[in-house]
Coordinates of C-alpha atoms and ligand atoms in Angstrom, one line a residue:
M132 CA -0.1 0.0 0.0
K133 CA 1.4 3.5 -0.8
K134 CA 2.1 5.8 1.9
W135 CA 2.4 9.5 1.7
W136 CA 5.8 9.7 3.1
Q137 CA 7.3 7.6 0.2
K138 CA 6.8 10.8 -2.0
E139 CA 8.7 13.0 0.2
V140 CA 12.2 14.6 -0.5
I141 CA 13.7 15.3 2.9
Y142 CA 16.2 17.9 3.5
Q143 CA 18.2 17.6 6.7
I144 CA 19.2 20.8 8.4
Y145 CA 22.0 21.1 11.1
P146 CA 20.4 24.3 12.7
K147 CA 23.7 25.4 14.2
S148 CA 25.4 25.8 10.8
F149 CA 22.5 26.7 8.4
Y150 CA 21.8 30.4 8.8
D151 CA 22.4 32.8 11.6
S152 CA 19.5 35.4 11.7
N153 CA 20.9 37.6 14.6
G154 CA 24.8 37.6 14.2
D155 CA 25.6 35.8 17.3
G156 CA 27.5 33.3 15.1
I157 CA 25.1 30.3 15.8
G158 CA 22.5 29.2 13.2
D159 CA 19.0 29.4 14.5
V160 CA 15.3 28.6 13.8
K161 CA 14.5 32.1 12.6
G162 CA 17.4 31.5 10.1
I163 CA 15.6 28.5 8.8
T164 CA 12.3 30.4 8.4
E165 CA 14.2 33.1 6.4
K166 CA 15.4 30.6 3.9
L167 CA 12.2 28.9 3.4
D168 CA 11.8 30.4 -0.1
Y169 CA 15.2 28.9 -1.1
L170 CA 14.1 25.4 0.3
S171 CA 10.9 25.4 -1.6
D172 CA 12.5 26.7 -4.7
L173 CA 15.0 23.7 -4.4
G174 CA 11.8 21.5 -4.4
V175 CA 12.2 19.6 -1.0
T176 CA 9.0 18.7 0.7
M177 CA 10.1 18.1 4.3
L178 CA 12.9 19.3 6.6
W179 CA 14.5 17.2 9.4
L180 CA 16.0 19.5 11.9
C181 CA 18.8 18.1 14.1
P182 CA 18.1 18.7 17.9
I183 CA 17.1 22.1 18.9
Y184 CA 16.0 21.4 22.3
R185 CA 17.5 22.9 25.5
S186 CA 21.0 21.5 25.9
P187 CA 24.4 22.3 27.2
M188 CA 25.6 21.4 23.6
D189 CA 28.3 18.9 24.6
D190 CA 27.4 16.8 21.7
N191 CA 25.6 19.7 19.8
G192 CA 22.0 19.1 21.0
Y193 CA 22.1 15.3 21.1
D194 CA 22.4 16.0 24.9
I195 CA 19.0 17.3 25.8
S196 CA 18.3 19.0 29.2
D197 CA 14.7 19.9 28.7
Y198 CA 12.5 18.2 25.9
Y199 CA 9.9 20.8 26.2
Q200 CA 12.0 23.9 25.5
L201 CA 14.1 25.2 22.5
N202 CA 17.8 26.0 23.3
P203 CA 17.8 29.9 23.7
E204 CA 20.6 30.0 21.0
F205 CA 18.2 28.4 18.4
G206 CA 15.3 30.5 19.5
T207 CA 11.8 30.3 21.2
M208 CA 8.8 28.3 21.0
E209 CA 7.2 31.0 19.0
D210 CA 10.1 31.0 16.5
L211 CA 9.3 27.3 15.9
D212 CA 5.6 27.7 15.6
E213 CA 6.2 30.4 13.0
L214 CA 8.6 28.1 11.1
I215 CA 6.1 25.3 11.2
E216 CA 3.3 27.5 10.0
K217 CA 5.1 29.3 7.3
A218 CA 6.6 25.9 5.9
K219 CA 3.1 24.5 5.9
K220 CA 2.0 27.3 3.5
K221 CA 4.8 26.3 1.2
N222 CA 3.8 22.6 1.7
I223 CA 6.9 21.8 3.6
K224 CA 6.5 19.7 6.4
I225 CA 8.9 19.5 9.6
I226 CA 10.2 16.7 11.5
L227 CA 12.4 16.9 14.6
D228 CA 15.2 14.6 16.1
L229 CA 13.9 12.4 18.8
V230 CA 16.6 11.6 21.4
I231 CA 15.4 9.1 23.8
N232 CA 18.3 6.8 24.5
H233 CA 19.9 9.4 26.8
T234 CA 19.5 12.8 28.2
S235 CA 22.0 15.4 29.1
D236 CA 23.7 15.0 32.7
E237 CA 22.3 18.6 33.3
H238 CA 18.6 17.2 32.8
P239 CA 16.7 17.8 36.2
W240 CA 15.8 14.0 36.3
F241 CA 19.6 13.4 36.3
Q242 CA 20.5 16.1 38.6
D243 CA 18.0 14.9 41.1
A244 CA 19.2 11.3 40.8
I245 CA 22.7 12.1 41.9
N246 CA 22.1 14.9 44.3
N247 CA 18.9 13.5 46.3
P248 CA 19.4 10.4 48.2
N249 CA 15.8 9.5 47.9
S250 CA 15.4 10.6 44.4
P251 CA 12.5 9.1 42.5
Y252 CA 14.4 9.6 39.4
K253 CA 17.4 7.4 40.6
D254 CA 15.7 4.5 38.6
Y255 CA 15.4 6.9 35.5
Y256 CA 19.1 6.0 34.7
I257 CA 21.3 3.0 35.1
F258 CA 23.5 3.0 38.0
K259 CA 25.7 0.0 39.1
E260 CA 28.1 -0.5 42.0
G261 CA 31.8 -0.7 41.2
K262 CA 33.8 -4.1 41.4
D263 CA 36.7 -3.9 43.6
G264 CA 37.2 -0.1 42.9
E265 CA 36.8 -0.7 39.2
E266 CA 34.2 0.1 36.7
P267 CA 31.1 -2.4 36.7
T268 CA 32.1 -3.7 33.1
N269 CA 34.6 -3.2 30.6
W270 CA 32.2 -1.9 27.9
R271 CA 33.7 0.9 25.7
S272 CA 31.5 4.1 25.1
I273 CA 31.1 5.0 21.5
F274 CA 32.9 8.4 22.1
G275 CA 35.7 6.8 24.0
G276 CA 36.7 5.5 27.3
S277 CA 34.4 3.5 29.6
V278 CA 30.7 3.8 29.5
W279 CA 30.7 4.0 33.2
E280 CA 31.3 7.4 35.1
K281 CA 31.9 7.4 38.8
V282 CA 29.5 9.5 40.7
K283 CA 31.6 11.7 43.1
D284 CA 32.1 10.3 46.8
T285 CA 30.4 7.1 46.0
N286 CA 31.1 3.7 44.6
E287 CA 28.5 4.0 42.0
Y288 CA 28.7 4.6 38.5
Y289 CA 26.2 5.6 35.9
L290 CA 26.2 4.2 32.2
H291 CA 26.6 6.3 29.2
V292 CA 26.8 4.8 25.7
F293 CA 27.8 8.1 24.2
S294 CA 29.5 10.9 26.1
K295 CA 29.7 11.0 30.0
K296 CA 27.3 14.1 29.7
Q297 CA 24.9 11.9 27.9
P298 CA 23.7 9.4 30.6
D299 CA 21.4 6.6 29.2
L300 CA 17.8 6.3 30.4
N301 CA 16.7 3.3 32.2
W302 CA 14.0 2.0 29.5
E303 CA 13.4 -1.1 31.9
N304 CA 11.5 1.5 34.2
E305 CA 7.9 2.0 32.9
K306 CA 7.8 5.5 34.4
V307 CA 10.6 6.7 32.0
R308 CA 9.0 5.1 29.0
N309 CA 5.6 6.7 29.9
D310 CA 7.3 10.1 30.4
L311 CA 9.1 9.9 27.0
Y312 CA 5.8 8.8 25.3
D313 CA 4.0 11.8 26.8
M314 CA 6.7 14.1 25.3
V315 CA 6.6 12.4 21.9
N316 CA 2.8 13.0 21.8
Y317 CA 3.1 16.5 23.0
W318 CA 5.4 17.2 19.8
L319 CA 3.1 15.3 17.4
D320 CA 0.1 17.2 18.7
K321 CA 1.9 20.5 17.8
G322 CA 1.7 19.6 14.3
L323 CA 5.0 17.9 13.3
A324 CA 5.1 15.4 10.6
G325 CA 7.1 13.0 12.7
F326 CA 10.5 12.3 13.8
R327 CA 13.9 11.1 13.0
V328 CA 14.6 8.7 15.9
D329 CA 18.2 8.9 17.3
A330 CA 20.4 5.9 18.1
I331 CA 17.2 3.9 18.9
T332 CA 18.8 0.4 18.9
F333 CA 20.8 1.3 22.1
I334 CA 17.9 1.5 24.5
K335 CA 17.9 -2.1 25.4
K336 CA 21.1 -3.3 27.3
D337 CA 22.1 -6.8 28.2
Q338 CA 20.7 -7.3 31.5
S339 CA 23.4 -9.6 32.9
Y340 CA 25.9 -6.5 32.9
E341 CA 29.0 -8.5 32.4
S342 CA 32.3 -7.9 30.9
I343 CA 33.2 -9.3 27.5
P344 CA 36.8 -10.1 25.9
S345 CA 38.4 -6.8 25.1
D346 CA 39.2 -5.8 21.6
G347 CA 41.5 -2.9 21.9
V348 CA 44.7 -1.8 23.4
D349 CA 42.8 0.0 26.1
G350 CA 41.4 -3.3 27.4
L351 CA 37.8 -2.2 26.8
A352 CA 35.3 -4.0 24.4
K353 CA 32.6 -2.9 22.0
V354 CA 29.6 -1.7 23.6
T355 CA 27.6 -2.5 20.3
K356 CA 27.9 -6.1 21.6
C357 CA 26.2 -5.6 24.9
A358 CA 24.1 -2.5 24.5
R359 CA 22.7 -2.5 20.9
N360 CA 19.6 -4.2 19.4
Q361 CA 19.6 -6.7 22.5
K362 CA 16.8 -9.1 22.8
G363 CA 14.0 -7.6 24.5
I364 CA 14.0 -4.4 22.6
E365 CA 11.0 -5.7 20.5
K366 CA 8.9 -5.0 23.7
F367 CA 10.0 -1.5 24.1
L368 CA 9.7 -0.5 20.4
T369 CA 6.3 -2.0 19.9
E370 CA 5.2 -0.2 22.8
L371 CA 6.8 3.1 21.7
K372 CA 4.9 2.8 18.4
E373 CA 1.6 1.9 20.0
K374 CA 1.5 4.6 22.6
T375 CA 2.8 7.3 20.2
F376 CA 3.4 7.1 16.5
S377 CA 0.5 4.9 15.5
K378 CA -2.0 7.4 17.0
Y379 CA -0.8 9.8 14.4
D380 CA -0.4 9.5 10.6
C381 CA 3.4 10.4 11.0
V382 CA 6.6 9.5 9.5
T383 CA 9.1 7.9 11.6
V384 CA 12.7 7.5 10.4
G385 CA 14.9 5.2 12.6
E386 CA 18.4 5.5 13.1
A387 CA 18.8 1.9 13.9
P388 CA 22.4 0.6 13.6
G389 CA 23.1 -3.1 14.3
V390 CA 19.9 -4.5 12.8
P391 CA 20.8 -7.3 10.6
Y392 CA 18.9 -7.8 7.4
D393 CA 17.1 -10.9 8.7
Q394 CA 15.4 -8.8 11.3
L395 CA 14.3 -5.8 9.1
E396 CA 10.7 -7.0 9.0
D397 CA 10.3 -6.0 12.7
F398 CA 11.8 -2.6 11.9
I399 CA 10.1 -1.6 8.7
G400 CA 7.1 -2.4 6.6
E401 CA 3.4 -2.8 7.5
K402 CA 4.1 -4.3 10.9
G403 CA 7.5 -2.5 11.5
Y404 CA 8.3 -0.1 14.3
F405 CA 9.3 2.8 11.8
S406 CA 8.2 4.0 8.5
M407 CA 11.8 3.6 7.5
I408 CA 15.4 3.1 8.5
F409 CA 18.7 4.1 7.6
D410 CA 21.1 1.4 6.4
F411 CA 24.8 2.4 7.1
S412 CA 26.4 -0.5 5.2
Y413 CA 27.6 1.6 2.2
A414 CA 28.0 4.7 4.0
D415 CA 30.5 3.0 6.3
L416 CA 32.3 1.1 3.6
D417 CA 35.6 3.2 4.1
V418 CA 36.0 1.8 7.5
E419 CA 35.7 -1.4 9.5
S420 CA 33.2 0.1 11.7
G421 CA 31.6 3.6 12.1
S422 CA 33.1 4.0 15.7
E423 CA 36.7 3.0 14.7
W424 CA 37.9 5.2 12.1
F425 CA 41.4 4.0 12.2
K426 CA 40.5 0.7 10.8
R427 CA 40.3 2.0 7.4
R428 CA 39.4 -0.1 4.5
N429 CA 40.4 -0.1 0.6
W430 CA 37.1 -0.4 -1.1
T431 CA 36.2 -0.7 -4.6
I432 CA 33.2 0.4 -6.7
K433 CA 32.1 -3.1 -7.1
E434 CA 31.9 -3.3 -3.5
L435 CA 29.9 -0.2 -3.2
R436 CA 27.4 -1.5 -5.9
D437 CA 27.1 -4.7 -4.2
R438 CA 26.4 -3.2 -0.8
I439 CA 23.9 -0.8 -2.3
F440 CA 22.0 -3.5 -4.1
K441 CA 22.2 -6.0 -1.1
S442 CA 20.5 -3.2 1.0
Q443 CA 18.0 -2.2 -1.7
L444 CA 16.7 -5.9 -2.3
E445 CA 16.5 -6.6 1.4
M446 CA 14.5 -3.4 2.1
Q447 CA 12.3 -4.1 -0.9
K448 CA 11.5 -7.5 0.3
V449 CA 9.7 -6.1 3.5
G450 CA 9.2 -2.3 3.2
W451 CA 10.7 1.0 2.6
G452 CA 14.1 2.6 3.2
A453 CA 15.7 6.0 3.9
I454 CA 18.2 6.8 1.2
F455 CA 21.1 9.1 2.1
S456 CA 24.8 9.7 1.0
E457 CA 25.5 12.4 3.8
N458 CA 24.3 13.5 7.2
H459 CA 25.8 15.4 10.2
D460 CA 27.9 12.4 11.4
Q461 CA 29.3 11.5 8.0
P462 CA 31.9 13.1 5.8
R463 CA 30.9 14.9 2.6
S464 CA 29.9 12.4 -0.1
I465 CA 32.1 13.7 -2.8
S466 CA 35.2 13.5 -0.6
K467 CA 34.4 10.0 0.3
Y468 CA 33.3 8.5 -2.9
I469 CA 35.4 10.4 -5.5
K470 CA 39.0 10.8 -5.6
E471 CA 40.4 14.3 -5.4
E472 CA 41.7 14.6 -9.0
D473 CA 38.2 13.3 -10.3
R474 CA 36.0 15.8 -8.5
N475 CA 34.0 17.9 -10.9
Y476 CA 30.6 18.5 -12.1
Y477 CA 30.1 15.3 -13.7
S478 CA 31.4 13.1 -10.9
T479 CA 29.3 15.1 -8.4
T480 CA 26.1 14.9 -10.3
M481 CA 26.7 11.1 -11.2
L482 CA 27.0 10.5 -7.5
A483 CA 24.1 12.6 -6.6
A484 CA 21.7 10.8 -9.0
L485 CA 23.0 7.3 -8.3
F486 CA 21.7 7.7 -4.5
F487 CA 18.6 9.9 -5.4
F488 CA 17.1 7.3 -7.7
L489 CA 17.3 4.5 -5.5
R490 CA 14.2 2.9 -3.9
G491 CA 13.3 4.8 -0.9
T492 CA 12.7 8.3 0.5
P493 CA 15.8 10.5 -0.4
F494 CA 17.6 12.7 2.1
I495 CA 19.7 15.6 1.2
Y496 CA 22.0 16.9 3.7
Q497 CA 22.5 20.9 3.8
G498 CA 25.2 21.9 1.5
Q499 CA 25.3 18.7 -0.5
E500 CA 23.0 20.2 -3.2
I501 CA 25.8 22.9 -3.8
G502 CA 28.6 20.2 -3.7
M503 CA 30.3 21.0 -0.4
T504 CA 33.3 19.2 0.5
N505 CA 35.2 18.0 3.5
F506 CA 37.5 20.6 5.2
E507 CA 40.9 19.6 6.1
R508 CA 42.2 20.7 9.5
T509 CA 45.7 21.0 10.3
S510 CA 45.7 20.6 14.1
I511 CA 43.5 18.5 16.5
D512 CA 42.8 21.8 18.5
D513 CA 40.6 22.9 15.4
F514 CA 38.0 20.2 15.9
N515 CA 34.8 20.6 17.7
D516 CA 33.4 17.2 17.4
L517 CA 33.9 15.1 20.6
S518 CA 34.2 11.8 18.7
S519 CA 37.0 13.2 16.4
I520 CA 39.0 14.1 19.5
D521 CA 38.5 10.7 20.9
Q522 CA 39.2 9.2 17.5
Y523 CA 42.6 11.0 17.4
Y524 CA 43.7 9.9 20.8
R525 CA 42.7 6.4 20.2
S526 CA 44.4 6.3 17.0
L527 CA 47.6 7.4 18.8
E528 CA 47.1 4.6 21.3
E529 CA 46.6 2.0 18.5
G530 CA 50.0 3.1 17.4
F531 CA 49.4 5.6 14.6
S532 CA 51.8 8.7 14.4
K533 CA 50.3 12.1 14.9
E534 CA 50.3 12.8 11.2
E535 CA 48.3 9.6 10.5
A536 CA 45.9 10.2 13.2
L537 CA 45.2 13.5 11.9
H538 CA 44.6 12.3 8.4
I539 CA 42.4 9.6 9.7
V540 CA 40.2 12.0 11.7
N541 CA 40.2 14.4 8.7
L542 CA 38.8 11.8 6.4
R543 CA 36.0 11.0 8.9
S544 CA 35.3 13.9 11.2
R545 CA 31.8 14.8 11.8
D546 CA 32.9 18.4 11.8
N547 CA 33.4 17.9 7.9
G548 CA 29.5 18.2 7.4
R549 CA 29.2 20.8 10.2
T550 CA 30.9 23.8 8.8
P551 CA 28.4 26.5 7.9
F552 CA 26.3 26.5 4.7
H553 CA 27.9 28.6 2.0
W554 CA 25.3 31.1 0.8
D555 CA 27.7 33.5 -1.2
D556 CA 31.2 34.5 -1.3
T557 CA 31.0 37.5 1.1
K558 CA 32.3 37.3 4.5
N559 CA 31.6 34.0 6.5
A560 CA 30.0 32.9 3.2
G561 CA 26.9 34.9 4.2
F562 CA 26.2 32.5 7.0
S563 CA 26.5 35.2 9.9
L564 CA 27.4 38.6 10.6
G565 CA 29.2 37.7 13.7
T566 CA 32.0 35.1 14.4
P567 CA 30.9 31.7 13.4
W568 CA 30.9 29.0 16.1
I569 CA 33.1 26.8 14.0
K570 CA 35.6 27.6 11.1
L571 CA 34.1 27.8 7.6
N572 CA 35.4 25.6 4.6
E573 CA 37.9 27.8 2.9
N574 CA 36.5 26.9 -0.6
Y575 CA 33.4 28.9 0.0
T576 CA 34.3 31.7 -2.5
E577 CA 34.1 29.1 -5.3
I578 CA 31.6 26.7 -3.8
N579 CA 28.5 28.7 -2.8
L580 CA 24.8 28.9 -3.5
K581 CA 24.9 32.3 -5.3
A582 CA 27.5 31.2 -7.6
E583 CA 25.4 28.3 -8.6
E584 CA 22.1 29.8 -8.8
N585 CA 20.5 29.9 -12.4
K586 CA 23.7 28.7 -13.8
K587 CA 23.9 26.0 -16.5
D588 CA 25.9 22.9 -15.3
S589 CA 25.8 23.8 -11.7
V590 CA 25.4 21.2 -9.0
L591 CA 22.6 23.1 -7.5
E592 CA 20.7 23.2 -10.9
F593 CA 21.2 19.6 -11.3
Y594 CA 19.5 18.8 -7.8
K595 CA 16.6 21.1 -8.5
K596 CA 16.2 18.9 -11.8
I597 CA 16.3 15.5 -10.3
I598 CA 13.9 16.6 -7.5
Q599 CA 11.6 17.9 -10.2
I600 CA 11.9 14.6 -12.3
R601 CA 11.2 12.5 -9.3
Q602 CA 8.3 14.5 -7.8
N603 CA 6.5 16.0 -10.8
G604 CA 7.9 14.4 -14.0
K605 CA 6.3 12.0 -16.5
Y606 CA 8.0 9.2 -14.8
S607 CA 7.4 10.2 -11.2
D608 CA 5.4 6.9 -10.4
C609 CA 8.2 4.8 -11.5
L610 CA 11.0 6.7 -9.9
I611 CA 9.1 6.8 -6.6
Y612 CA 7.2 3.5 -6.4
G613 CA 8.9 1.4 -9.0
D614 CA 10.6 -1.7 -7.9
I615 CA 14.4 -1.9 -8.1
L616 CA 16.1 -4.2 -10.3
P617 CA 19.8 -4.4 -10.4
L618 CA 21.5 -4.8 -13.7
D619 CA 24.4 -7.1 -13.8
I620 CA 27.1 -5.4 -15.6
D621 CA 30.5 -7.0 -16.0
I622 CA 32.4 -3.7 -15.8
D623 CA 33.5 -3.1 -12.3
D624 CA 33.1 0.6 -12.0
I625 CA 29.6 0.8 -13.6
I626 CA 26.6 0.7 -11.6
A627 CA 23.3 0.2 -13.3
Y628 CA 19.8 -0.5 -12.1
Q629 CA 16.3 -0.6 -13.5
R630 CA 13.2 1.1 -11.8
C631 CA 10.0 -0.6 -12.7
Y632 CA 6.4 0.3 -12.3
E633 CA 3.3 -0.9 -14.1
N634 CA 4.3 -0.2 -17.8
Q635 CA 7.1 2.1 -17.0
N636 CA 10.7 1.2 -17.0
I637 CA 13.7 3.2 -16.4
V638 CA 17.2 2.1 -17.0
C639 CA 19.6 4.0 -14.8
V640 CA 23.3 3.8 -15.6
F641 CA 26.3 5.4 -13.8
N642 CA 29.8 5.4 -15.0
F643 CA 31.9 5.7 -12.0
S644 CA 35.2 6.0 -13.8
N645 CA 37.2 8.9 -15.3
K646 CA 37.4 7.0 -18.6
S647 CA 34.9 6.3 -21.4
Q648 CA 33.3 3.1 -21.2
S649 CA 30.7 1.1 -23.2
I650 CA 28.3 -1.3 -22.0
S651 CA 26.1 -3.8 -23.9
L652 CA 22.4 -3.2 -23.1
P653 CA 19.5 -3.6 -25.7
I654 CA 17.8 -0.4 -25.7
K655 CA 15.0 0.2 -27.9
S656 CA 13.7 3.6 -27.0
T657 CA 15.6 6.7 -26.6
D658 CA 13.5 8.7 -24.3
I659 CA 16.3 10.3 -22.2
V660 CA 15.0 11.2 -18.9
L661 CA 18.2 12.5 -17.4
N662 CA 21.8 13.0 -18.7
N663 CA 24.7 15.1 -17.1
Y664 CA 26.2 15.6 -20.5
D665 CA 24.5 17.3 -23.5
T666 CA 24.6 14.1 -25.5
I667 CA 24.6 10.5 -25.2
S668 CA 25.5 8.0 -27.5
I669 CA 23.2 4.9 -27.8
T670 CA 23.1 2.0 -30.3
E671 CA 20.8 -0.7 -30.3
Q672 CA 23.2 -2.8 -28.6
E673 CA 25.4 -0.3 -26.5
I674 CA 25.4 2.7 -24.4
N675 CA 28.8 4.7 -24.8
L676 CA 29.4 6.6 -21.6
K677 CA 31.7 9.4 -21.1
P678 CA 33.9 9.9 -17.7
F679 CA 31.3 10.1 -15.0
Q680 CA 28.5 10.1 -17.3
L681 CA 25.0 9.3 -15.7
V682 CA 21.9 8.5 -17.9
L683 CA 18.4 7.7 -17.2
I684 CA 16.5 6.3 -20.1
A685 CA 12.8 5.2 -20.2
T686 CA 12.7 2.2 -22.3
E687 CA 11.3 -1.5 -22.3
K688 CA 12.4 -3.6 -19.7
V689 CA 16.0 -5.1 -20.5
Ligands
LIG232 C1 23.3 9.6 16.7 C2 23.5 11.1 16.2 C3 24.8 11.5 16.7 C4 24.9 11.7 18.0 C5 24.7 10.2 18.8 C6 24.2 10.4 20.1 O1 24.1 8.8 16.2 O2 23.3 11.1 14.9 O3 25.0 12.8 15.9 O4 26.1 12.0 18.5 O5 23.4 9.8 18.1 O6 23.1 11.0 20.4
LIG233 CA1 21.9 33.1 15.8

């Protein structure tokens, strides 16, 4: 059955770095409202805002100290109401980030739990006694060090899967769950279209709380083995859905790392906990694991292709996916997937279309649509992201030199995607009249929105075009709802698939190489739906592709 959210194109905003309306150097909600014309012109239909709730900003808002208030630097509740209302007039929906695995340590619940001996909130978090003066287990936090932090003047520790300023909530406690459900419903009643649900597979911990064999020089062990997607999570997620989401016609996008494909059916599809989830299998193909950046992998285009298709086919079996190549935790896609010497208009647009026309709801991360790139920093002091700093020191511990460690962090740092948006080539790229909270990427004088607007062969205009083709083109049904059918091509750096819907069929071919290449495909019709060059050479048996050429052809099924 078709769902309204399959038709959306979602634009992810990192509010801190989008647009600063009042010159304090920090992007804000009013800044988003001011840019609604741009977003509507781009053609996106929904915005996902990264957390804007009250927060000490240890992890830039993923550490919430009040779920019911905005962080003052982002604005007021009135500002948000205004944004929701004005966006609605432009047919743009809003979803917020839902961070319910943990709160900030500055949340009143946690403060009461550690300061009040009879606190009713003690059981809102996970406290355990130390063992012989040591941490209760050897689990390693995602952001480094032990997951356990000692409570001052006691032998008690609290658990934090992420930073020590992000204590995990105790989902075993029904009161916690009910308080969270009330909060979710409060926001949905406000007229939000739904949520992106943060780190949700971490809510269930292995209840035995035992150490496991260490896997690093620090003697600690992967927390993902003991506190991610553990048995029993189904009870919590079913209840979450029943008591909140299912009462509304809302969309939910789960950040659900650690879900094997054979469990997808529980997470998505008619009976799933969420409308869709992100699959990180191809976003993380340059590293062994998303939380160990120093374990780099040499990957190939063929591998990228295999991972994308595997993911697409598994999702297709049971439901719907969220398609992305960038977000606030990932490096910029061009920098990750395209070699430096090959970065140009053709490779950028080829990459954009490759992801955009996969089956699922496409996400565009701010700045992706103008081709923003990674920003190389020369000193560890220039990083803001706490995981970058941890990965740097962890790399040193694992035996890498300072230069190597810096390089590793530059490739993967979450700060790459968090530099301010490039509006134009004036001071601070037009982002702020004050001093930006984080350094800008120096290439803003070349790569910026103003320079690309209304220009032929600009990445921005290309994005507008692909959004238009998917949303309102002759082949929209096929490109939105159509099945995906991988094409088996025996050239390793060409990726090709078909989208098929009723009597429509679109062949999509992407040359992931800086050389011209031909593939044999029996193409009868020549209705070219999209092409990043002016021409394409197609014979009855062959498609001849120029370097990084992509083409979408409406034709009979091949
Ligand atoms: C998610 C967010 C990330 C955050 C973490 C902890 O992975 O995307 O930015 O640091 O959860 O909340
Ligand atoms: Ca501001």
